[in-house]
PDB file of C-alpha atoms and ligand atoms in Angstrom:
ATOM      1  CA  MET A 203     -16.977   4.703  13.617  1.00 65.00           C
ATOM      2  CA  SER A 204     -18.940   1.499  13.806  1.00 80.00           C
ATOM      3  CA  ALA A 205     -18.131  -1.159  11.132  1.00 96.00           C
ATOM      4  CA  PRO A 206     -16.175   1.208   8.858  1.00 98.00           C
ATOM      5  CA  VAL A 207     -15.876   0.303   5.216  1.00 98.00           C
ATOM      6  CA  VAL A 208     -12.314  -0.093   4.004  1.00 99.00           C
ATOM      7  CA  ILE A 209     -10.820  -0.917   0.578  1.00 99.00           C
ATOM      8  CA  VAL A 210      -7.390  -2.616   0.783  1.00 99.00           C
ATOM      9  CA  THR A 211      -5.398  -2.990  -2.453  1.00 99.00           C
ATOM     10  CA  GLY A 212      -2.672  -5.514  -2.609  1.00 98.00           C
ATOM     11  CA  GLY A 213      -4.849  -7.095   0.020  1.00 98.00           C
ATOM     12  CA  GLY A 214      -3.597 -10.600  -0.830  1.00 98.00           C
ATOM     13  CA  GLY A 215       0.042  -9.785  -0.029  1.00 98.00           C
ATOM     14  CA  GLY A 216       2.005  -9.684   3.202  1.00 98.00           C
ATOM     15  CA  ILE A 217       1.226  -6.206   4.509  1.00 98.00           C
ATOM     16  CA  GLY A 218      -2.246  -6.148   3.033  1.00 98.00           C
ATOM     17  CA  ARG A 219      -3.232  -9.424   4.506  1.00 98.00           C
ATOM     18  CA  ALA A 220      -1.985  -8.497   8.005  1.00 98.00           C
ATOM     19  CA  THR A 221      -3.936  -5.225   7.682  1.00 99.00           C
ATOM     20  CA  CYS A 222      -7.129  -7.053   6.608  1.00 99.00           C
ATOM     21  CA  SER A 223      -6.853  -9.292   9.670  1.00 98.00           C
ATOM     22  CA  GLN A 224      -6.408  -6.337  12.028  1.00 98.00           C
ATOM     23  CA  LEU A 225      -9.274  -4.464  10.321  1.00 98.00           C
ATOM     24  CA  GLY A 226     -11.475  -7.523  10.698  1.00 98.00           C
ATOM     25  CA  ALA A 227     -10.702  -7.599  14.432  1.00 98.00           C
ATOM     26  CA  ARG A 228     -12.001  -4.060  14.564  1.00 98.00           C
ATOM     27  CA  GLY A 229     -15.253  -5.137  12.975  1.00 98.00           C
ATOM     28  CA  ALA A 230     -14.553  -3.416   9.667  1.00 98.00           C
ATOM     29  CA  ARG A 231     -16.221  -4.324   6.350  1.00 98.00           C
ATOM     30  CA  ILE A 232     -13.442  -4.779   3.883  1.00 98.00           C
ATOM     31  CA  LEU A 233     -13.100  -5.072   0.109  1.00 99.00           C
ATOM     32  CA  VAL A 234      -9.923  -7.051  -0.413  1.00 99.00           C
ATOM     33  CA  VAL A 235      -8.567  -6.037  -3.884  1.00 99.00           C
ATOM     34  CA  ASP A 236      -5.753  -7.860  -5.557  1.00 99.00           C
ATOM     35  CA  ARG A 237      -4.842  -9.094  -9.077  1.00 98.00           C
ATOM     36  CA  ASP A 238      -4.427 -12.546  -7.420  1.00 98.00           C
ATOM     37  CA  LEU A 239      -8.086 -13.493  -6.565  1.00 98.00           C
ATOM     38  CA  ALA A 240      -7.123 -16.597  -4.600  1.00 98.00           C
ATOM     39  CA  ALA A 241      -4.769 -14.588  -2.345  1.00 98.00           C
ATOM     40  CA  ALA A 242      -7.448 -11.912  -1.883  1.00 99.00           C
ATOM     41  CA  GLU A 243     -10.022 -14.599  -0.985  1.00 98.00           C
ATOM     42  CA  GLU A 244      -7.692 -16.038   1.662  1.00 98.00           C
ATOM     43  CA  SER A 245      -7.187 -12.600   3.193  1.00 98.00           C
ATOM     44  CA  ALA A 246     -10.969 -12.024   3.192  1.00 98.00           C
ATOM     45  CA  ARG A 247     -11.428 -15.378   4.976  1.00 98.00           C
ATOM     46  CA  LEU A 248      -8.904 -14.407   7.653  1.00 98.00           C
ATOM     47  CA  ALA A 249     -10.619 -10.983   8.075  1.00 98.00           C
ATOM     48  CA  ARG A 250     -13.992 -12.692   8.549  1.00 98.00           C
ATOM     49  CA  GLU A 251     -12.370 -15.176  10.986  1.00 98.00           C
ATOM     50  CA  ALA A 252     -11.019 -12.194  12.937  1.00 98.00           C
ATOM     51  CA  GLY A 253     -14.571 -10.793  13.297  1.00 98.00           C
ATOM     52  CA  GLY A 254     -15.099  -8.550  10.285  1.00 98.00           C
ATOM     53  CA  ASP A 255     -17.057  -8.769   7.106  1.00 98.00           C
ATOM     54  CA  ALA A 256     -14.965  -9.112   3.930  1.00 98.00           C
ATOM     55  CA  ALA A 257     -15.164  -9.833   0.241  1.00 98.00           C
ATOM     56  CA  ALA A 258     -12.499 -10.422  -2.355  1.00 99.00           C
ATOM     57  CA  HIS A 259     -12.321  -8.544  -5.611  1.00 99.00           C
ATOM     58  CA  ALA A 260      -9.927  -9.222  -8.484  1.00 99.00           C
ATOM     59  CA  ALA A 261      -8.553  -6.082 -10.156  1.00 99.00           C
ATOM     60  CA  ASP A 262      -5.402  -4.690 -11.696  1.00 99.00           C
ATOM     61  CA  VAL A 263      -4.812  -1.353  -9.924  1.00 99.00           C
ATOM     62  CA  SER A 264      -3.086   0.039 -13.042  1.00 98.00           C
ATOM     63  CA  ASP A 265      -6.244  -0.215 -15.131  1.00 98.00           C
ATOM     64  CA  ASP A 266      -8.616   2.783 -14.984  1.00 99.00           C
ATOM     65  CA  ALA A 267     -11.787   0.774 -15.601  1.00 99.00           C
ATOM     66  CA  GLN A 268     -10.880  -1.929 -13.055  1.00 99.00           C
ATOM     67  CA  VAL A 269     -10.183   0.726 -10.424  1.00 99.00           C
ATOM     68  CA  ALA A 270     -13.532   2.378 -11.035  1.00 98.00           C
ATOM     69  CA  GLY A 271     -14.960  -1.167 -10.876  1.00 98.00           C
ATOM     70  CA  TYR A 272     -13.541  -1.915  -7.374  1.00 98.00           C
ATOM     71  CA  VAL A 273     -14.879   1.371  -6.026  1.00 98.00           C
ATOM     72  CA  ARG A 274     -18.302   0.685  -7.515  1.00 98.00           C
ATOM     73  CA  ALA A 275     -18.204  -2.861  -6.143  1.00 98.00           C
ATOM     74  CA  CYS A 276     -17.494  -1.516  -2.684  1.00 98.00           C
ATOM     75  CA  GLU A 277     -20.232   1.056  -2.724  1.00 98.00           C
ATOM     76  CA  GLU A 278     -22.747  -1.587  -4.079  1.00 98.00           C
ATOM     77  CA  ARG A 279     -21.787  -4.165  -1.482  1.00 98.00           C
ATOM     78  CA  PHE A 280     -21.205  -2.007   1.627  1.00 98.00           C
ATOM     79  CA  GLY A 281     -22.966   1.244   0.815  1.00 98.00           C
ATOM     80  CA  GLY A 282     -19.959   3.465   0.599  1.00 98.00           C
ATOM     81  CA  VAL A 283     -16.294   3.862   1.381  1.00 98.00           C
ATOM     82  CA  ASP A 284     -14.848   5.233   4.662  1.00 98.00           C
ATOM     83  CA  ALA A 285     -11.204   4.437   4.347  1.00 99.00           C
ATOM     84  CA  PHE A 286      -8.767   3.340   1.607  1.00 99.00           C
ATOM     85  CA  PHE A 287      -5.431   1.461   1.959  1.00 99.00           C
ATOM     86  CA  ASN A 288      -3.832   2.209  -1.467  1.00 99.00           C
ATOM     87  CA  ASN A 289      -1.169  -0.444  -0.930  1.00 98.00           C
ATOM     88  CA  ALA A 290      -0.526  -2.601  -3.995  1.00 99.00           C
ATOM     89  CA  GLY A 291       2.984  -2.427  -5.358  1.00 98.00           C
ATOM     90  CA  ILE A 292       5.729  -4.313  -7.090  1.00 98.00           C
ATOM     91  CA  GLU A 293       9.470  -4.179  -6.541  1.00 97.00           C
ATOM     92  CA  GLY A 294      10.777  -4.554 -10.144  1.00 97.00           C
ATOM     93  CA  PRO A 295      14.208  -5.812 -10.957  1.00 96.00           C
ATOM     94  CA  ILE A 296      17.381  -5.545  -8.974  1.00 95.00           C
ATOM     95  CA  ALA A 297      19.793  -3.897 -11.414  1.00 96.00           C
ATOM     96  CA  GLN A 298      21.882  -0.872 -12.014  1.00 97.00           C
ATOM     97  CA  ILE A 299      20.395   1.819 -14.221  1.00 98.00           C
ATOM     98  CA  PRO A 300      22.325   0.948 -17.439  1.00 98.00           C
ATOM     99  CA  ASP A 301      21.052  -2.633 -17.079  1.00 98.00           C
ATOM    100  CA  TYR A 302      17.437  -1.712 -16.073  1.00 98.00           C
ATOM    101  CA  SER A 303      15.156  -2.103 -19.040  1.00 98.00           C
ATOM    102  CA  LEU A 304      12.748   0.621 -20.068  1.00 98.00           C
ATOM    103  CA  ALA A 305       9.908  -1.933 -20.045  1.00 98.00           C
ATOM    104  CA  ASP A 306      10.658  -2.883 -16.423  1.00 98.00           C
ATOM    105  CA  PHE A 307      10.897   0.787 -15.481  1.00 98.00           C
ATOM    106  CA  GLU A 308       7.575   1.644 -17.060  1.00 98.00           C
ATOM    107  CA  GLN A 309       5.870  -1.440 -15.533  1.00 98.00           C
ATOM    108  CA  VAL A 310       7.076  -0.488 -11.992  1.00 98.00           C
ATOM    109  CA  PHE A 311       5.732   3.072 -12.550  1.00 98.00           C
ATOM    110  CA  ARG A 312       2.470   1.678 -13.998  1.00 98.00           C
ATOM    111  CA  VAL A 313       1.615  -0.277 -10.882  1.00 99.00           C
ATOM    112  CA  ASN A 314       3.252   1.786  -8.102  1.00 99.00           C
ATOM    113  CA  VAL A 315       2.439   5.398  -9.417  1.00 99.00           C
ATOM    114  CA  THR A 316      -0.471   5.014 -11.909  1.00 99.00           C
ATOM    115  CA  GLY A 317      -2.064   2.454  -9.662  1.00 99.00           C
ATOM    116  CA  VAL A 318      -1.923   4.856  -6.643  1.00 99.00           C
ATOM    117  CA  PHE A 319      -3.072   7.799  -8.773  1.00 99.00           C
ATOM    118  CA  LEU A 320      -6.047   5.939 -10.158  1.00 99.00           C
ATOM    119  CA  GLY A 321      -7.037   4.776  -6.640  1.00 99.00           C
ATOM    120  CA  LEU A 322      -7.000   8.404  -5.476  1.00 99.00           C
ATOM    121  CA  LYS A 323      -8.866   9.578  -8.594  1.00 99.00           C
ATOM    122  CA  HIS A 324     -11.751   7.197  -7.978  1.00 98.00           C
ATOM    123  CA  VAL A 325     -11.818   6.929  -4.216  1.00 99.00           C
ATOM    124  CA  ILE A 326     -11.679  10.687  -3.323  1.00 98.00           C
ATOM    125  CA  PRO A 327     -15.092  11.292  -4.875  1.00 98.00           C
ATOM    126  CA  ALA A 328     -16.465   8.277  -2.965  1.00 98.00           C
ATOM    127  CA  LEU A 329     -15.150   9.634   0.273  1.00 98.00           C
ATOM    128  CA  ARG A 330     -16.614  13.122  -0.540  1.00 98.00           C
ATOM    129  CA  ARG A 331     -19.971  11.418  -1.096  1.00 97.00           C
ATOM    130  CA  ARG A 332     -19.611   9.892   2.384  1.00 97.00           C
ATOM    131  CA  GLY A 333     -18.759  13.243   3.999  1.00 98.00           C
ATOM    132  CA  GLY A 334     -15.098  12.372   4.688  1.00 98.00           C
ATOM    133  CA  GLY A 335     -12.716   9.612   5.501  1.00 98.00           C
ATOM    134  CA  ALA A 336      -9.072   8.467   5.384  1.00 98.00           C
ATOM    135  CA  ILE A 337      -6.536   7.414   2.776  1.00 99.00           C
ATOM    136  CA  VAL A 338      -3.154   5.694   3.400  1.00 99.00           C
ATOM    137  CA  ASN A 339      -0.841   5.365   0.444  1.00 99.00           C
ATOM    138  CA  THR A 340       2.007   2.888   0.853  1.00 99.00           C
ATOM    139  CA  ALA A 341       5.356   4.269  -0.264  1.00 99.00           C
ATOM    140  CA  SER A 342       8.521   2.982   1.376  1.00 98.00           C
ATOM    141  CA  GLN A 343      11.704   4.071   3.066  1.00 98.00           C
ATOM    142  CA  ALA A 344      12.909   3.916  -0.461  1.00 98.00           C
ATOM    143  CA  GLY A 345      10.541   6.784  -1.168  1.00 98.00           C
ATOM    144  CA  LEU A 346      12.361   8.950   1.390  1.00 98.00           C
ATOM    145  CA  ARG A 347      15.987   8.186   0.329  1.00 97.00           C
ATOM    146  CA  GLY A 348      17.747   6.700  -2.675  1.00 97.00           C
ATOM    147  CA  VAL A 349      18.254   2.975  -2.968  1.00 95.00           C
ATOM    148  CA  GLY A 350      20.853   1.699  -5.390  1.00 95.00           C
ATOM    149  CA  ASN A 351      20.001  -1.178  -7.691  1.00 95.00           C
ATOM    150  CA  LEU A 352      16.252  -0.428  -7.142  1.00 96.00           C
ATOM    151  CA  SER A 353      16.047   2.819  -9.135  1.00 98.00           C
ATOM    152  CA  GLY A 354      12.535   2.311 -10.606  1.00 98.00           C
ATOM    153  CA  TYR A 355      11.134   1.215  -7.266  1.00 98.00           C
ATOM    154  CA  SER A 356      12.800   4.055  -5.353  1.00 98.00           C
ATOM    155  CA  ALA A 357      11.721   6.681  -7.880  1.00 98.00           C
ATOM    156  CA  SER A 358       8.214   5.296  -7.965  1.00 99.00           C
ATOM    157  CA  LYS A 359       7.938   5.503  -4.193  1.00 98.00           C
ATOM    158  CA  HIS A 360       9.202   9.059  -4.220  1.00 98.00           C
ATOM    159  CA  ALA A 361       6.369   9.742  -6.633  1.00 99.00           C
ATOM    160  CA  VAL A 362       3.871   8.174  -4.271  1.00 99.00           C
ATOM    161  CA  VAL A 363       4.988  10.625  -1.568  1.00 99.00           C
ATOM    162  CA  GLY A 364       4.475  13.546  -3.955  1.00 98.00           C
ATOM    163  CA  LEU A 365       0.992  12.261  -5.025  1.00 98.00           C
ATOM    164  CA  SER A 366      -0.003  11.879  -1.345  1.00 98.00           C
ATOM    165  CA  ARG A 367       1.095  15.364  -0.488  1.00 98.00           C
ATOM    166  CA  ALA A 368      -0.833  16.719  -3.404  1.00 98.00           C
ATOM    167  CA  ALA A 369      -3.931  14.695  -2.452  1.00 99.00           C
ATOM    168  CA  ALA A 370      -3.735  15.809   1.174  1.00 98.00           C
ATOM    169  CA  LEU A 371      -3.790  19.462   0.094  1.00 98.00           C
ATOM    170  CA  GLU A 372      -6.643  18.960  -2.273  1.00 98.00           C
ATOM    171  CA  THR A 373      -8.819  17.291   0.374  1.00 98.00           C
ATOM    172  CA  ALA A 374      -7.779  19.102   3.550  1.00 98.00           C
ATOM    173  CA  THR A 375     -11.116  20.912   3.814  1.00 98.00           C
ATOM    174  CA  ASP A 376     -13.191  17.788   2.970  1.00 98.00           C
ATOM    175  CA  ASN A 377     -12.750  15.990   6.315  1.00 98.00           C
ATOM    176  CA  ILE A 378     -10.480  13.631   4.440  1.00 98.00           C
ATOM    177  CA  ARG A 379      -6.957  12.831   5.700  1.00 98.00           C
ATOM    178  CA  VAL A 380      -4.244  11.496   3.361  1.00 98.00           C
ATOM    179  CA  ASN A 381      -1.029  10.029   4.765  1.00 99.00           C
ATOM    180  CA  THR A 382       1.875   8.037   3.481  1.00 99.00           C
ATOM    181  CA  LEU A 383       3.042   4.857   5.078  1.00 99.00           C
ATOM    182  CA  CYS A 384       6.778   4.320   4.612  1.00 98.00           C
ATOM    183  CA  PRO A 385       7.762   0.816   5.768  1.00 98.00           C
ATOM    184  CA  GLY A 386      11.344  -0.333   5.987  1.00 97.00           C
ATOM    185  CA  PRO A 387      12.304  -3.798   4.796  1.00 96.00           C
ATOM    186  CA  THR A 388       9.570  -6.124   6.032  1.00 96.00           C
ATOM    187  CA  ALA A 389       9.301  -9.901   6.011  1.00 94.00           C
ATOM    188  CA  THR A 390       6.717 -10.533   3.247  1.00 94.00           C
ATOM    189  CA  PRO A 391       6.662 -12.328  -0.104  1.00 93.00           C
ATOM    190  CA  MET A 392       8.059  -9.123  -1.705  1.00 92.00           C
ATOM    191  CA  MET A 393      11.129  -9.175   0.538  1.00 91.00           C
ATOM    192  CA  GLU A 394      11.600 -12.959  -0.219  1.00 90.00           C
ATOM    193  CA  SER A 395      11.511 -12.205  -3.899  1.00 91.00           C
ATOM    194  CA  ILE A 396      14.175  -9.361  -3.439  1.00 88.00           C
ATOM    195  CA  HIS A 397      16.274 -11.808  -1.480  1.00 86.00           C
ATOM    196  CA  THR A 398      16.123 -14.364  -4.285  1.00 88.00           C
ATOM    197  CA  ALA A 399      16.994 -11.708  -6.952  1.00 87.00           C
ATOM    198  CA  VAL A 400      19.985 -10.438  -5.006  1.00 85.00           C
ATOM    199  CA  LEU A 401      21.239 -13.977  -4.403  1.00 86.00           C
ATOM    200  CA  GLY A 402      20.713 -14.725  -8.128  1.00 84.00           C
ATOM    201  CA  ALA A 403      22.862 -11.617  -9.049  1.00 81.00           C
ATOM    202  CA  GLY A 404      25.616 -12.978  -6.777  1.00 83.00           C
ATOM    203  CA  GLY A 405      24.919 -10.362  -3.969  1.00 84.00           C
ATOM    204  CA  ASP A 406      24.542 -10.764  -0.290  1.00 85.00           C
ATOM    205  CA  PRO A 407      20.949 -10.053   0.913  1.00 83.00           C
ATOM    206  CA  SER A 408      22.053  -9.966   4.592  1.00 82.00           C
ATOM    207  CA  SER A 409      23.442  -6.474   3.843  1.00 79.00           C
ATOM    208  CA  PHE A 410      19.822  -5.272   4.055  1.00 81.00           C
ATOM    209  CA  VAL A 411      19.555  -6.142   7.675  1.00 91.00           C
ATOM    210  CA  THR A 412      22.818  -4.547   8.655  1.00 92.00           C
ATOM    211  CA  ARG A 413      21.430  -1.236   7.321  1.00 92.00           C
ATOM    212  CA  ILE A 414      18.504  -1.362   9.747  1.00 96.00           C
ATOM    213  CA  PRO A 415      19.411   0.234  13.149  1.00 97.00           C
ATOM    214  CA  ALA A 416      16.902  -2.222  14.818  1.00 97.00           C
ATOM    215  CA  GLY A 417      18.971  -5.035  13.431  1.00 97.00           C
ATOM    216  CA  ARG A 418      16.024  -6.977  12.011  1.00 96.00           C
ATOM    217  CA  TYR A 419      13.302  -6.856   9.329  1.00 97.00           C
ATOM    218  CA  GLY A 420       9.945  -5.402  10.187  1.00 97.00           C
ATOM    219  CA  ARG A 421       7.016  -7.778  10.683  1.00 98.00           C
ATOM    220  CA  ALA A 422       3.865  -7.342   8.532  1.00 98.00           C
ATOM    221  CA  ASP A 423       1.753  -6.905  11.679  1.00 98.00           C
ATOM    222  CA  GLU A 424       3.835  -3.941  12.768  1.00 98.00           C
ATOM    223  CA  ILE A 425       3.169  -2.203   9.473  1.00 98.00           C
ATOM    224  CA  ALA A 426      -0.470  -3.201   9.654  1.00 98.00           C
ATOM    225  CA  THR A 427      -0.914  -1.722  13.117  1.00 98.00           C
ATOM    226  CA  THR A 428       0.308   1.632  11.842  1.00 99.00           C
ATOM    227  CA  ALA A 429      -1.854   1.398   8.724  1.00 99.00           C
ATOM    228  CA  VAL A 430      -4.920   0.698  10.867  1.00 99.00           C
ATOM    229  CA  PHE A 431      -4.175   3.660  13.184  1.00 98.00           C
ATOM    230  CA  LEU A 432      -3.893   5.964  10.169  1.00 98.00           C
ATOM    231  CA  LEU A 433      -7.060   4.475   8.540  1.00 98.00           C
ATOM    232  CA  LEU A 434      -9.349   4.366  11.600  1.00 98.00           C
ATOM    233  CA  ASP A 435      -7.974   6.189  14.538  1.00 98.00           C
ATOM    234  CA  ALA A 436      -5.789   9.128  13.602  1.00 98.00           C
ATOM    235  CA  PRO A 437      -7.104  12.647  14.244  1.00 97.00           C
ATOM    236  CA  ALA A 438      -8.449  14.575  11.246  1.00 95.00           C
ATOM    237  CA  PHE A 439      -5.607  17.079  11.721  1.00 97.00           C
ATOM    238  CA  LEU A 440      -3.031  14.416  10.904  1.00 98.00           C
ATOM    239  CA  THR A 441      -2.869  14.776   7.157  1.00 98.00           C
ATOM    240  CA  GLY A 442      -0.097  15.123   4.557  1.00 98.00           C
ATOM    241  CA  ALA A 443       2.374  13.174   6.650  1.00 98.00           C
ATOM    242  CA  GLU A 444       4.986  10.583   5.796  1.00 98.00           C
ATOM    243  CA  VAL A 445       5.048   7.968   8.574  1.00 98.00           C
ATOM    244  CA  PRO A 446       8.091   5.763   8.629  1.00 98.00           C
ATOM    245  CA  VAL A 447       7.887   2.309  10.237  1.00 98.00           C
ATOM    246  CA  ASP A 448      11.459   1.204   9.609  1.00 98.00           C
ATOM    247  CA  GLY A 449      13.454   0.318  12.714  1.00 98.00           C
ATOM    248  CA  GLY A 450      15.182   3.679  12.523  1.00 98.00           C
ATOM    249  CA  MET A 451      16.403   3.299   8.934  1.00 96.00           C
ATOM    250  CA  THR A 452      15.428   6.917   7.877  1.00 96.00           C
ATOM    251  CA  THR A 453      16.127   8.581  11.177  1.00 96.00           C
ATOM    252  CA  PRO A 454      18.068  11.719  10.239  1.00 93.00           C
TER     253      PRO A 454
HETATM  254  N1  NAD B 911       7.927  -5.762   2.113  1.00 56.30           N
HETATM  255  C1  NAD B 911       8.716  -4.706   2.192  1.00 56.30           C
HETATM  256  O1  NAD B 911       9.895  -4.809   2.580  1.00 56.30           O
HETATM  257  C2  NAD B 911       8.210  -3.389   1.894  1.00 56.30           C
HETATM  258  C3  NAD B 911       8.953  -2.211   2.247  1.00 56.30           C
HETATM  259  C4  NAD B 911       8.444  -0.954   1.950  1.00 56.30           C
HETATM  260  C5  NAD B 911       7.287  -0.843   1.224  1.00 56.30           C
HETATM  261  N2  NAD B 911       6.544  -1.913   0.834  1.00 56.30           N
HETATM  262  C6  NAD B 911       5.387  -1.693   0.085  1.00 56.30           C
HETATM  263  O2  NAD B 911       4.278  -2.268   0.761  1.00 56.30           O
HETATM  264  C7  NAD B 911       3.247  -2.653  -0.184  1.00 56.30           C
HETATM  265  C8  NAD B 911       2.848  -4.087   0.073  1.00 56.30           C
HETATM  266  O3  NAD B 911       4.029  -4.885  -0.069  1.00 56.30           O
HETATM  267  P1  NAD B 911       4.153  -6.395   0.494  1.00 56.30           P
HETATM  268  O4  NAD B 911       5.471  -6.497   1.135  1.00 56.30           O
HETATM  269  O5  NAD B 911       2.972  -6.746   1.192  1.00 56.30           O
HETATM  270  O6  NAD B 911       4.257  -7.139  -0.923  1.00 56.30           O
HETATM  271  P2  NAD B 911       3.570  -8.465  -1.412  1.00 56.30           P
HETATM  272  O7  NAD B 911       4.323  -8.790  -2.710  1.00 56.30           O
HETATM  273  O8  NAD B 911       3.512  -9.458  -0.403  1.00 56.30           O
HETATM  274  O9  NAD B 911       2.126  -7.987  -1.747  1.00 56.30           O
HETATM  275  C9  NAD B 911       1.768  -7.148  -2.828  1.00 56.30           C
HETATM  276  C10 NAD B 911       0.390  -7.529  -3.341  1.00 56.30           C
HETATM  277  O10 NAD B 911       0.055  -6.630  -4.418  1.00 56.30           O
HETATM  278  C11 NAD B 911      -0.540  -7.333  -5.419  1.00 56.30           C
HETATM  279  N3  NAD B 911      -0.388  -6.596  -6.689  1.00 56.30           N
HETATM  280  C12 NAD B 911       0.799  -6.392  -7.350  1.00 56.30           C
HETATM  281  N4  NAD B 911       0.571  -5.759  -8.501  1.00 56.30           N
HETATM  282  C13 NAD B 911      -0.809  -5.530  -8.556  1.00 56.30           C
HETATM  283  C14 NAD B 911      -1.643  -4.938  -9.466  1.00 56.30           C
HETATM  284  N5  NAD B 911      -1.233  -4.438 -10.615  1.00 56.30           N
HETATM  285  N6  NAD B 911      -3.029  -4.955  -9.246  1.00 56.30           N
HETATM  286  C15 NAD B 911      -3.496  -5.507  -8.075  1.00 56.30           C
HETATM  287  N7  NAD B 911      -2.753  -6.082  -7.169  1.00 56.30           N
HETATM  288  C16 NAD B 911      -1.348  -6.106  -7.359  1.00 56.30           C
HETATM  289  C17 NAD B 911       0.187  -8.668  -5.438  1.00 56.30           C
HETATM  290  O11 NAD B 911      -0.569  -9.639  -6.077  1.00 56.30           O
HETATM  291  C18 NAD B 911       0.381  -8.942  -3.993  1.00 56.30           C
HETATM  292  O12 NAD B 911      -0.679  -9.656  -3.357  1.00 56.30           O
HETATM  293  C19 NAD B 911       3.855  -2.396  -1.606  1.00 56.30           C
HETATM  294  O13 NAD B 911       3.459  -1.145  -2.053  1.00 56.30           O
HETATM  295  C20 NAD B 911       5.352  -2.354  -1.304  1.00 56.30           C
HETATM  296  O14 NAD B 911       6.107  -1.594  -2.277  1.00 56.30           O
HETATM  297  C21 NAD B 911       7.019  -3.221   1.121  1.00 56.30           C
END
């Protein structure tokens, strides 16, 4: 596909930015969506520097009208949508369930689950208009196994896996593939924020690394390479899969 059009949500963050740069190097045209416009603009600049075309777009992925707005903006600017990296997410608090507030739980679900659902709701018709395409939803290793002290996050990422599977089944005859990316702990601003929260609660964040068989955090570019494969290169028959990139963390 020459100059594919890709929407990347959470495009201003660690994994989103690395993916925008790699997509740019492939000559893609990218709409970088983030609630943080300055971060999205920087990712768009890096994607253009890498050789692509890119524009930043501010939107909250948990707002129906704003999601419809970013899809419309992409179609107006680039003439359609070929691939969608449904990637924005938040980690929520580090706390045991009795101490985890309902407001925090609902906010994590609002961004991580409703945001992914709304992205699918508005992008699938755009891909059908285009005659096919690819969707990658970002879950986590925490969507494949339970993670204590991150109940809202872990439950929301399990929900992303379920949404992806349903979407893959609904689009399987439309030349659309839908896959779920499941990163392990990866060195990004989100992981820094988790570190700070664990330290603040008197915990030891180094325990995260000891649970990774590879003995280190993932790098954003490693997650991005996998996302780009699933977005641009994977065969049409690869759909409905959960793809772990986690240094062996979820190896049975
Ligand atoms: N870093 C990790 O260890 C890790 C591991 C597994 C899965 N993930 C997942 O990967 C994805 C990207 O994470 P990251 O590590 O790059 O995090 P990050 O915090 O660096 O980036 C997340 C981006 O999403 C944006 N965002 C948050 N809420 C939004 C909203 N409501 N609307 C629009 N944009 C919003 C933020 O502004 C930020 O730029 C997330 O879904 C995350 O849960 C990360």
